[in-house]
CSV table of C-alpha atoms and ligand atoms in Angstrom, one decimal:
chain,number,residue,atom,x,y,z
A,1397,MET,CA,-15.2,-22.6,35.5
A,1398,THR,CA,-14.7,-20.1,38.4
A,1399,THR,CA,-11.5,-18.3,39.6
A,1400,ASP,CA,-11.1,-20.5,42.6
A,1401,LYS,CA,-10.9,-23.6,40.3
A,1402,ILE,CA,-7.8,-22.2,38.5
A,1403,ARG,CA,-4.5,-23.0,40.1
A,1404,ARG,CA,-2.1,-23.5,37.2
A,1405,ILE,CA,-2.2,-22.1,33.7
A,1406,ALA,CA,0.1,-22.5,30.6
A,1407,VAL,CA,1.0,-19.9,28.1
A,1408,ASN,CA,2.6,-20.2,24.6
A,1409,THR,CA,3.7,-17.9,21.7
A,1410,GLY,CA,3.1,-19.3,18.2
A,1411,GLY,CA,3.7,-18.3,14.6
A,1412,GLY,CA,6.0,-15.5,13.4
A,1413,ASP,CA,7.2,-13.4,16.3
A,1414,ALA,CA,6.0,-9.8,16.8
A,1415,PRO,CA,7.4,-7.1,19.0
A,1416,GLY,CA,5.4,-7.1,22.2
A,1417,LEU,CA,5.2,-10.8,22.9
A,1418,ASN,CA,7.4,-10.6,25.9
A,1419,ALA,CA,5.3,-7.7,27.3
A,1420,VAL,CA,2.2,-10.0,27.1
A,1421,LEU,CA,4.0,-12.7,28.9
A,1422,ARG,CA,5.0,-10.3,31.7
A,1423,ALA,CA,1.5,-9.1,32.1
A,1424,ILE,CA,0.1,-12.6,32.2
A,1425,VAL,CA,2.6,-13.8,34.8
A,1426,LEU,CA,2.3,-10.8,37.1
A,1427,SER,CA,-1.6,-10.8,36.9
A,1428,SER,CA,-1.7,-14.6,37.5
A,1429,ILE,CA,0.7,-14.5,40.5
A,1430,ARG,CA,-1.4,-11.8,42.0
A,1431,ARG,CA,-4.3,-14.2,41.9
A,1432,GLY,CA,-2.3,-17.0,43.4
A,1433,TRP,CA,-2.0,-18.9,40.2
A,1434,GLU,CA,1.1,-20.7,38.9
A,1435,VAL,CA,2.2,-20.0,35.3
A,1436,VAL,CA,4.1,-22.4,33.1
A,1437,GLY,CA,5.6,-21.4,29.7
A,1438,ILE,CA,5.3,-23.8,26.8
A,1439,GLN,CA,8.2,-23.5,24.5
A,1440,LYS,CA,8.0,-23.3,20.7
A,1441,GLY,CA,4.3,-22.8,20.3
A,1442,TYR,CA,2.1,-25.9,21.0
A,1443,ALA,CA,5.1,-28.3,20.4
A,1444,GLY,CA,6.1,-27.9,24.1
A,1445,LEU,CA,2.9,-29.6,25.2
A,1446,LEU,CA,3.9,-32.7,23.1
A,1447,ASP,CA,7.4,-32.8,24.3
A,1448,THR,CA,6.9,-31.8,28.0
A,1449,SER,CA,10.6,-31.3,28.6
A,1450,LYS,CA,9.9,-28.0,26.9
A,1451,ILE,CA,7.8,-26.6,29.8
A,1452,GLU,CA,9.2,-24.1,32.3
A,1453,THR,CA,7.8,-22.2,35.3
A,1454,LEU,CA,7.4,-18.5,34.7
A,1455,ASP,CA,7.9,-16.5,37.9
A,1456,HIS,CA,8.6,-12.9,38.7
A,1457,GLY,CA,12.3,-13.3,38.0
A,1458,ARG,CA,11.8,-14.9,34.6
A,1459,VAL,CA,9.7,-11.9,33.3
A,1460,ARG,CA,11.7,-9.2,35.0
A,1461,GLY,CA,12.9,-6.5,32.5
A,1462,ILE,CA,11.5,-8.0,29.4
A,1463,THR,CA,8.7,-5.5,28.4
A,1464,HIS,CA,11.0,-3.8,26.0
A,1465,LEU,CA,12.6,-6.9,24.5
A,1466,GLY,CA,11.7,-8.1,21.0
A,1467,GLY,CA,11.3,-11.8,20.2
A,1468,THR,CA,9.9,-14.1,22.8
A,1469,ILE,CA,11.5,-15.8,25.8
A,1470,LEU,CA,9.5,-18.9,25.0
A,1471,GLY,CA,10.6,-19.3,21.4
A,1472,THR,CA,8.0,-19.9,18.7
A,1473,ALA,CA,7.3,-22.2,15.8
A,1474,ASN,CA,5.6,-21.9,12.4
A,1475,LYS,CA,5.1,-25.6,12.0
A,1476,GLY,CA,3.5,-26.6,15.4
A,1477,ASP,CA,-0.1,-27.4,14.6
A,1478,PRO,CA,-0.8,-30.5,16.9
A,1479,PHE,CA,-3.7,-31.4,14.6
A,1480,GLU,CA,-1.3,-31.6,11.7
A,1481,MET,CA,2.2,-32.3,13.0
A,1482,PRO,CA,4.7,-32.8,10.2
A,1483,MET,CA,6.3,-36.3,10.3
A,1484,LYS,CA,9.0,-37.8,8.2
A,1485,LEU,CA,8.2,-41.2,6.6
A,1486,PRO,CA,10.9,-43.9,6.2
A,1487,ASP,CA,11.2,-43.0,2.5
A,1488,GLY,CA,12.2,-39.5,3.4
A,1489,THR,CA,8.8,-37.9,2.3
A,1490,GLU,CA,6.8,-35.8,4.8
A,1491,THR,CA,3.2,-36.3,6.0
A,1492,THR,CA,1.2,-34.9,8.9
A,1493,ILE,CA,-0.4,-36.6,11.9
A,1494,ASP,CA,-3.0,-35.6,14.4
A,1495,ARG,CA,-1.3,-35.5,17.9
A,1496,SER,CA,-4.0,-33.4,19.6
A,1497,ASP,CA,-5.2,-36.2,21.9
A,1498,GLU,CA,-1.6,-36.6,23.2
A,1499,LEU,CA,-1.6,-32.8,23.8
A,1500,VAL,CA,-4.8,-33.0,25.8
A,1501,GLU,CA,-3.5,-35.9,27.9
A,1502,ASN,CA,-0.3,-34.0,28.7
A,1503,PHE,CA,-2.4,-30.9,29.6
A,1504,HIS,CA,-4.2,-33.0,32.3
A,1505,ARG,CA,-1.2,-34.9,33.4
A,1506,LEU,CA,0.7,-31.6,34.1
A,1507,GLY,CA,-2.2,-30.5,36.3
A,1508,LEU,CA,-3.0,-27.5,34.0
A,1509,ASP,CA,-6.4,-25.7,34.3
A,1510,ALA,CA,-6.2,-23.4,31.2
A,1511,ILE,CA,-4.1,-22.1,28.4
A,1512,ILE,CA,-3.5,-18.6,27.1
A,1513,ALA,CA,-2.4,-18.9,23.5
A,1514,ILE,CA,-0.7,-15.9,22.0
A,1515,GLY,CA,-0.6,-16.0,18.2
A,1516,GLY,CA,-2.0,-15.1,14.8
A,1517,ASP,CA,-4.9,-16.7,12.9
A,1518,GLY,CA,-3.3,-20.1,12.7
A,1519,SER,CA,-2.7,-20.2,16.5
A,1520,MET,CA,-6.3,-19.0,17.1
A,1521,ARG,CA,-7.7,-21.7,14.9
A,1522,ILE,CA,-5.8,-24.4,16.9
A,1523,ALA,CA,-7.0,-22.7,20.1
A,1524,HIS,CA,-10.6,-23.1,19.1
A,1525,ARG,CA,-10.1,-26.8,18.2
A,1526,LEU,CA,-8.5,-27.4,21.6
A,1527,ALA,CA,-11.4,-25.6,23.3
A,1528,GLU,CA,-13.7,-28.0,21.5
A,1529,LYS,CA,-11.7,-30.8,23.1
A,1530,GLY,CA,-12.5,-29.4,26.5
A,1531,ILE,CA,-9.4,-27.3,27.2
A,1532,PRO,CA,-10.3,-23.9,28.7
A,1533,ILE,CA,-8.4,-21.5,26.5
A,1534,VAL,CA,-8.2,-17.7,25.8
A,1535,GLY,CA,-6.4,-16.3,22.8
A,1536,VAL,CA,-4.3,-13.1,22.6
A,1537,PRO,CA,-4.0,-11.7,19.0
A,1538,LYS,CA,-0.5,-11.1,17.7
A,1539,THR,CA,0.8,-10.2,14.2
A,1540,ILE,CA,2.7,-7.4,12.6
A,1541,ASP,CA,0.3,-7.9,9.6
A,1542,ASN,CA,-2.7,-6.6,11.5
A,1543,ASP,CA,-4.9,-9.0,9.6
A,1544,LEU,CA,-6.8,-10.6,12.4
A,1545,ALA,CA,-10.5,-10.0,12.5
A,1546,GLY,CA,-12.3,-9.0,15.7
A,1547,THR,CA,-9.7,-6.6,17.0
A,1548,VAL,CA,-9.1,-3.1,15.7
A,1549,VAL,CA,-5.3,-3.6,15.9
A,1550,THR,CA,-2.8,-6.2,16.9
A,1551,PHE,CA,0.4,-5.5,18.8
A,1552,GLY,CA,3.5,-5.6,16.6
A,1553,PHE,CA,1.8,-3.6,13.9
A,1554,ASP,CA,2.8,-0.2,15.2
A,1555,THR,CA,6.5,-1.2,15.5
A,1556,ALA,CA,6.5,-2.7,11.9
A,1557,VAL,CA,5.0,0.5,10.6
A,1558,MET,CA,7.5,2.6,12.5
A,1559,VAL,CA,10.4,0.7,11.0
A,1560,ALA,CA,9.0,0.9,7.5
A,1561,THR,CA,8.2,4.6,7.9
A,1562,GLU,CA,11.7,5.3,9.0
A,1563,ALA,CA,13.1,3.4,6.0
A,1564,VAL,CA,10.9,5.3,3.5
A,1565,GLY,CA,12.0,8.6,5.2
A,1566,ARG,CA,15.7,7.7,5.0
A,1567,LEU,CA,15.5,6.7,1.4
A,1568,HIS,CA,14.1,10.1,0.4
A,1569,SER,CA,17.4,11.9,0.7
A,1570,THR,CA,19.4,9.3,-1.3
A,1571,ALA,CA,16.7,9.0,-3.9
A,1572,GLU,CA,16.6,12.7,-4.4
A,1573,ALA,CA,20.4,13.0,-4.5
A,1574,HIS,CA,20.7,10.4,-7.3
A,1575,GLU,CA,17.4,11.2,-9.0
A,1576,ARG,CA,16.4,7.6,-8.6
A,1577,VAL,CA,13.3,5.6,-7.9
A,1578,PHE,CA,13.2,3.3,-5.0
A,1579,THR,CA,10.8,0.4,-4.5
A,1580,VAL,CA,10.6,-0.6,-0.9
A,1581,GLU,CA,9.1,-4.0,-0.1
A,1582,VAL,CA,7.3,-4.4,3.2
A,1583,MET,CA,5.7,-7.4,4.9
A,1584,GLY,CA,2.0,-7.9,5.6
A,1585,ARG,CA,1.2,-11.1,3.8
A,1586,TYR,CA,-2.2,-10.7,2.1
A,1587,ALA,CA,-3.1,-7.4,3.7
A,1588,GLY,CA,-1.8,-4.0,2.9
A,1589,TRP,CA,-1.9,-2.4,6.3
A,1590,ILE,CA,1.9,-2.0,6.8
A,1591,ALA,CA,2.4,-0.7,3.2
A,1592,LEU,CA,-0.5,1.8,3.3
A,1593,HIS,CA,0.3,3.2,6.8
A,1594,SER,CA,4.1,3.5,6.2
A,1595,ALA,CA,3.5,5.1,2.7
A,1596,ILE,CA,1.2,7.7,4.3
A,1597,ALA,CA,3.4,8.4,7.3
A,1598,GLY,CA,6.7,8.3,5.3
A,1599,GLY,CA,5.5,10.5,2.5
A,1600,ALA,CA,5.8,7.9,-0.3
A,1601,ASP,CA,4.5,8.6,-3.8
A,1602,VAL,CA,3.1,5.2,-4.6
A,1603,ALA,CA,1.7,2.4,-2.4
A,1604,LEU,CA,0.9,-0.9,-3.9
A,1605,ILE,CA,-1.3,-3.1,-1.7
A,1606,PRO,CA,-2.8,-6.6,-2.2
A,1607,GLU,CA,-6.4,-5.2,-1.9
A,1608,ILE,CA,-5.9,-3.0,-5.1
A,1609,PRO,CA,-4.3,-4.9,-8.1
A,1610,PHE,CA,-2.0,-2.4,-9.8
A,1611,ASP,CA,-1.5,-1.2,-13.3
A,1612,ILE,CA,2.2,-0.6,-13.9
A,1613,ASP,CA,1.4,2.1,-16.5
A,1614,VAL,CA,-0.5,4.1,-13.9
A,1615,VAL,CA,2.5,3.8,-11.5
A,1616,CYS,CA,4.9,5.0,-14.3
A,1617,ARG,CA,2.5,7.9,-15.2
A,1618,LYS,CA,2.7,9.1,-11.6
A,1619,ILE,CA,6.5,8.9,-11.6
A,1620,MET,CA,6.8,10.7,-14.9
A,1621,SER,CA,4.3,13.4,-13.8
A,1622,ARG,CA,6.6,14.1,-10.8
A,1623,GLU,CA,9.6,14.2,-13.2
A,1624,ALA,CA,7.8,16.8,-15.3
A,1625,ARG,CA,7.4,18.9,-12.2
A,1626,GLY,CA,11.1,18.7,-11.4
A,1627,ARG,CA,10.6,16.0,-8.8
A,1628,ARG,CA,13.1,13.6,-10.3
A,1629,PHE,CA,12.9,10.9,-7.7
A,1630,SER,CA,10.0,8.7,-6.4
A,1631,LEU,CA,9.4,6.4,-3.5
A,1632,VAL,CA,7.2,3.3,-4.2
A,1633,VAL,CA,6.1,1.2,-1.2
A,1634,VAL,CA,5.2,-2.3,-2.3
A,1635,ALA,CA,3.4,-4.8,-0.1
A,1636,GLU,CA,4.9,-8.3,-0.4
A,1637,GLY,CA,1.4,-9.4,-1.4
A,1638,ALA,CA,0.8,-6.8,-4.1
A,1639,ARG,CA,-0.1,-8.1,-7.6
A,1640,PRO,CA,-0.7,-6.6,-11.0
A,1641,ILE,CA,-4.2,-6.6,-12.5
A,1642,GLY,CA,-4.9,-10.1,-13.8
A,1643,GLY,CA,-1.6,-11.3,-12.3
A,1644,GLU,CA,-0.5,-13.4,-9.3
A,1645,MET,CA,1.4,-12.6,-6.1
A,1646,VAL,CA,5.1,-13.2,-6.2
A,1647,THR,CA,6.2,-16.2,-4.1
A,1648,ARG,CA,9.5,-17.6,-3.0
A,1649,GLY,CA,10.2,-21.3,-3.2
A,1650,PRO,CA,7.7,-24.2,-3.1
A,1651,LYS,CA,5.1,-24.4,-0.3
A,1652,GLU,CA,6.4,-26.4,2.6
A,1653,LEU,CA,4.0,-28.9,4.4
A,1654,GLY,CA,2.2,-27.3,7.3
A,1655,ARG,CA,3.4,-23.8,6.4
A,1656,GLU,CA,2.1,-20.8,4.5
A,1657,ILE,CA,3.6,-20.1,1.2
A,1658,ARG,CA,6.4,-17.5,1.4
A,1659,LEU,CA,5.8,-14.2,-0.4
A,1660,GLY,CA,8.5,-11.9,-1.7
A,1661,GLY,CA,10.1,-10.4,-4.8
A,1662,CYS,CA,7.3,-8.1,-6.0
A,1663,ALA,CA,9.3,-4.9,-5.4
A,1664,GLU,CA,12.1,-6.2,-7.6
A,1665,GLN,CA,9.8,-7.0,-10.4
A,1666,VAL,CA,8.1,-3.6,-10.2
A,1667,ALA,CA,11.5,-1.9,-10.2
A,1668,GLY,CA,12.4,-3.7,-13.5
A,1669,GLN,CA,9.2,-2.7,-15.1
A,1670,ILE,CA,9.6,1.0,-14.0
A,1671,THR,CA,13.1,1.1,-15.5
A,1672,ASP,CA,11.9,-0.5,-18.7
A,1673,ARG,CA,9.1,1.9,-19.2
A,1674,THR,CA,10.5,5.2,-17.9
A,1675,GLY,CA,14.3,4.7,-18.3
A,1676,LYS,CA,14.6,5.8,-14.6
A,1677,GLU,CA,17.3,4.1,-12.6
A,1678,THR,CA,15.3,2.1,-9.9
A,1679,ARG,CA,16.7,0.4,-6.9
A,1680,THR,CA,15.0,-2.0,-4.5
A,1681,VAL,CA,15.1,-2.3,-0.7
A,1682,VAL,CA,13.5,-5.3,1.0
A,1683,LEU,CA,12.9,-4.6,4.7
A,1684,GLY,CA,12.0,-8.2,5.6
A,1685,HIS,CA,12.4,-9.2,9.2
A,1686,LEU,CA,13.8,-5.9,10.3
A,1687,GLN,CA,10.1,-5.0,10.7
A,1688,ARG,CA,9.7,-7.8,13.3
A,1689,GLY,CA,12.9,-7.5,15.2
A,1690,GLY,CA,13.9,-5.3,18.0
A,1691,THR,CA,12.2,-3.3,20.7
A,1692,PRO,CA,8.4,-2.7,20.5
A,1693,THR,CA,7.1,0.9,20.3
A,1694,ALA,CA,5.5,2.3,23.5
A,1695,ARG,CA,2.1,1.9,21.8
A,1696,ASP,CA,2.7,-1.8,21.2
A,1697,ARG,CA,4.0,-2.4,24.7
A,1698,VAL,CA,0.9,-0.8,26.2
A,1699,LEU,CA,-1.4,-2.8,24.0
A,1700,ALA,CA,0.5,-6.1,24.7
A,1701,LEU,CA,0.4,-5.5,28.5
A,1702,ARG,CA,-3.3,-4.7,28.3
A,1703,PHE,CA,-4.0,-7.9,26.3
A,1704,GLY,CA,-2.0,-10.0,28.7
A,1705,ALA,CA,-3.7,-8.6,31.8
A,1706,ALA,CA,-7.1,-8.9,30.1
A,1707,ALA,CA,-6.5,-12.5,29.1
A,1708,VAL,CA,-6.0,-13.4,32.8
A,1709,ARG,CA,-9.0,-11.4,33.8
A,1710,VAL,CA,-11.4,-13.1,31.4
A,1711,LEU,CA,-10.0,-16.6,32.3
A,1712,ALA,CA,-10.8,-15.7,36.0
A,1713,GLU,CA,-14.3,-14.7,34.9
A,1714,GLY,CA,-14.7,-18.2,33.5
A,1715,GLN,CA,-14.6,-17.3,29.8
A,1716,SER,CA,-13.1,-19.7,27.3
A,1717,ASP,CA,-12.9,-20.2,23.5
A,1718,VAL,CA,-12.5,-16.4,23.1
A,1719,MET,CA,-9.8,-14.0,22.0
A,1720,VAL,CA,-9.1,-10.7,23.8
A,1721,ALA,CA,-9.5,-7.8,21.3
A,1722,LEU,CA,-9.2,-4.0,21.1
A,1723,ASP,CA,-12.4,-2.1,20.6
A,1724,PRO,CA,-11.3,1.3,21.7
A,1725,PRO,CA,-11.4,2.4,24.5
A,1726,LEU,CA,-12.1,-1.1,25.7
A,1727,VAL,CA,-10.4,-4.5,25.6
A,1728,LYS,CA,-13.3,-6.9,25.1
A,1729,THR,CA,-13.5,-10.6,24.0
A,1730,VAL,CA,-14.7,-12.1,20.7
A,1731,PRO,CA,-15.4,-15.8,20.1
A,1732,LEU,CA,-12.4,-17.5,18.5
A,1733,THR,CA,-14.7,-18.6,15.7
A,1734,GLU,CA,-15.4,-15.0,14.9
A,1735,ALA,CA,-11.7,-13.9,15.0
A,1736,THR,CA,-10.8,-16.7,12.5
A,1737,SER,CA,-13.8,-16.4,10.3
A,1738,ARG,CA,-12.2,-14.0,7.8
A,1739,MET,CA,-9.0,-12.1,7.2
A,1740,LYS,CA,-9.0,-8.4,8.0
A,1741,THR,CA,-7.8,-6.6,4.9
A,1742,VAL,CA,-7.8,-2.9,4.2
A,1743,PRO,CA,-11.4,-1.7,3.4
A,1744,LEU,CA,-11.3,0.2,0.1
A,1745,ASP,CA,-13.8,2.7,1.4
A,1746,SER,CA,-11.8,3.4,4.6
A,1747,ASP,CA,-10.8,6.9,5.6
A,1748,THR,CA,-7.1,5.7,5.4
A,1749,VAL,CA,-7.5,4.9,1.7
A,1750,TYR,CA,-9.2,8.2,1.1
A,1751,THR,CA,-6.5,10.0,2.9
A,1752,ALA,CA,-3.8,8.4,0.8
A,1753,ARG,CA,-5.6,9.4,-2.4
A,1754,GLU,CA,-6.3,12.9,-1.2
A,1755,LEU,CA,-2.5,13.3,-0.4
A,1756,GLY,CA,-1.8,12.3,-4.1
A,1757,ILE,CA,-0.4,8.9,-3.2
A,1758,CYS,CA,-0.9,6.7,-6.2
A,1759,LEU,CA,-2.4,3.3,-5.3
A,1760,GLY,CA,-1.7,1.8,-8.7
A,1761,ASP,CA,-5.3,2.0,-10.0
A,1762,ASP,CA,-6.9,4.4,-12.3
A,1763,TRP,CA,-8.8,6.3,-9.7
A,1764,GLU,CA,-11.0,8.9,-11.2
A,1765,GLY,CA,-9.9,11.7,-8.8
A,1766,ALA,CA,-6.2,11.2,-9.6
A,1767,ASN,CA,-4.4,14.1,-11.3
A,1768,TYR,CA,-0.9,12.7,-11.9
B,2222,F6P,O1,2.9,-12.9,9.5
B,2222,F6P,C1,4.1,-12.2,9.8
B,2222,F6P,C2,5.1,-12.3,8.6
B,2222,F6P,O2,6.2,-11.5,9.0
B,2222,F6P,C3,4.5,-11.9,7.3
B,2222,F6P,O3,4.4,-10.5,7.1
B,2222,F6P,C4,5.5,-12.5,6.4
B,2222,F6P,O4,4.9,-12.8,5.1
B,2222,F6P,C5,5.8,-13.8,7.1
B,2222,F6P,O5,5.5,-13.6,8.4
B,2222,F6P,C6,7.2,-14.2,7.0
B,2222,F6P,O6,7.3,-15.5,7.6
B,2222,F6P,P1,8.7,-16.2,7.9
B,2222,F6P,O7,9.4,-15.4,9.0
B,2222,F6P,O8,8.3,-17.5,8.3
B,2222,F6P,O9,9.5,-16.1,6.6
């Protein structure tokens, strides 16, 4: 595939939204128009390529003034895997069917030459399977969780960390005034990036991350050692995927067909255990979707705009079945299979983990250097 063969491309945003999606769309549209290409937006993830009334032309006007806007002008979907589309059976139960051939047919019928798919690991997996079916496709990594392999960071992460850091910072004064403990639950699914970074930046006392199963007695020891030093309050950041040694992650509701299980509730459980063991009044704040909403930070905007422009560049070079990725100072490409081969969790031997420990932040384990 060469540049002169591309005339019309489609773009979609899939999975949970992340601040910066609109900035990517703007960069894609402006870079494409500059090359004389037409861009169409597929609404609600891949679903818009199955119901083609959900396709719209994206021109200058449609992407004007959207760099700073959260959400996505295309809408998104968590349940839109064309290879496993949920379908209701006459008896009311749900099953899934493979509608990918229909999607490929529509792609050709609409005169499309390529797709840029913006999404997380699920969207990248689908993108690879579509590439195998002959669709030229480039992925753009997105997730506040920062758990996609192949890229040093994803856009949305910086904004989520900023929101969580501000919350931890704000809770300090009220925690100190009332001599309380606060547990603050942050998102991140099975990775502790948001929890660890916001705990360090916000000056928390404890950070519980999925990568390090915690011992509640170690957490309480830290809180009581602060108490003994006259620091009668503590801030405990809890990743939604944190779990005790030998225990399970806390989930909400049953798993829905075609969707990831929902995590949540760990911070509330930890709060109860802290009160039981220390007698300290402990309150919980769950930040939830506040971390995903609203305007992206400048860092996320720049990264999103770079990814969008790079995706168009690599399509023009004839690349497909790849994801654009940050490898500072460069934006490069990695094969989609590599990006989806594993989840990027916090390495325990990373400088960030060492930094937290050196700062005296308890990570819930019996680290030998700890002096709580
Ligand atoms: O993957 C992004 C994320 O916000 C996770 O951190 C969180 O577990 C999940 O999505 C929440 O998904 P939903 O918005 O579908 O409840």
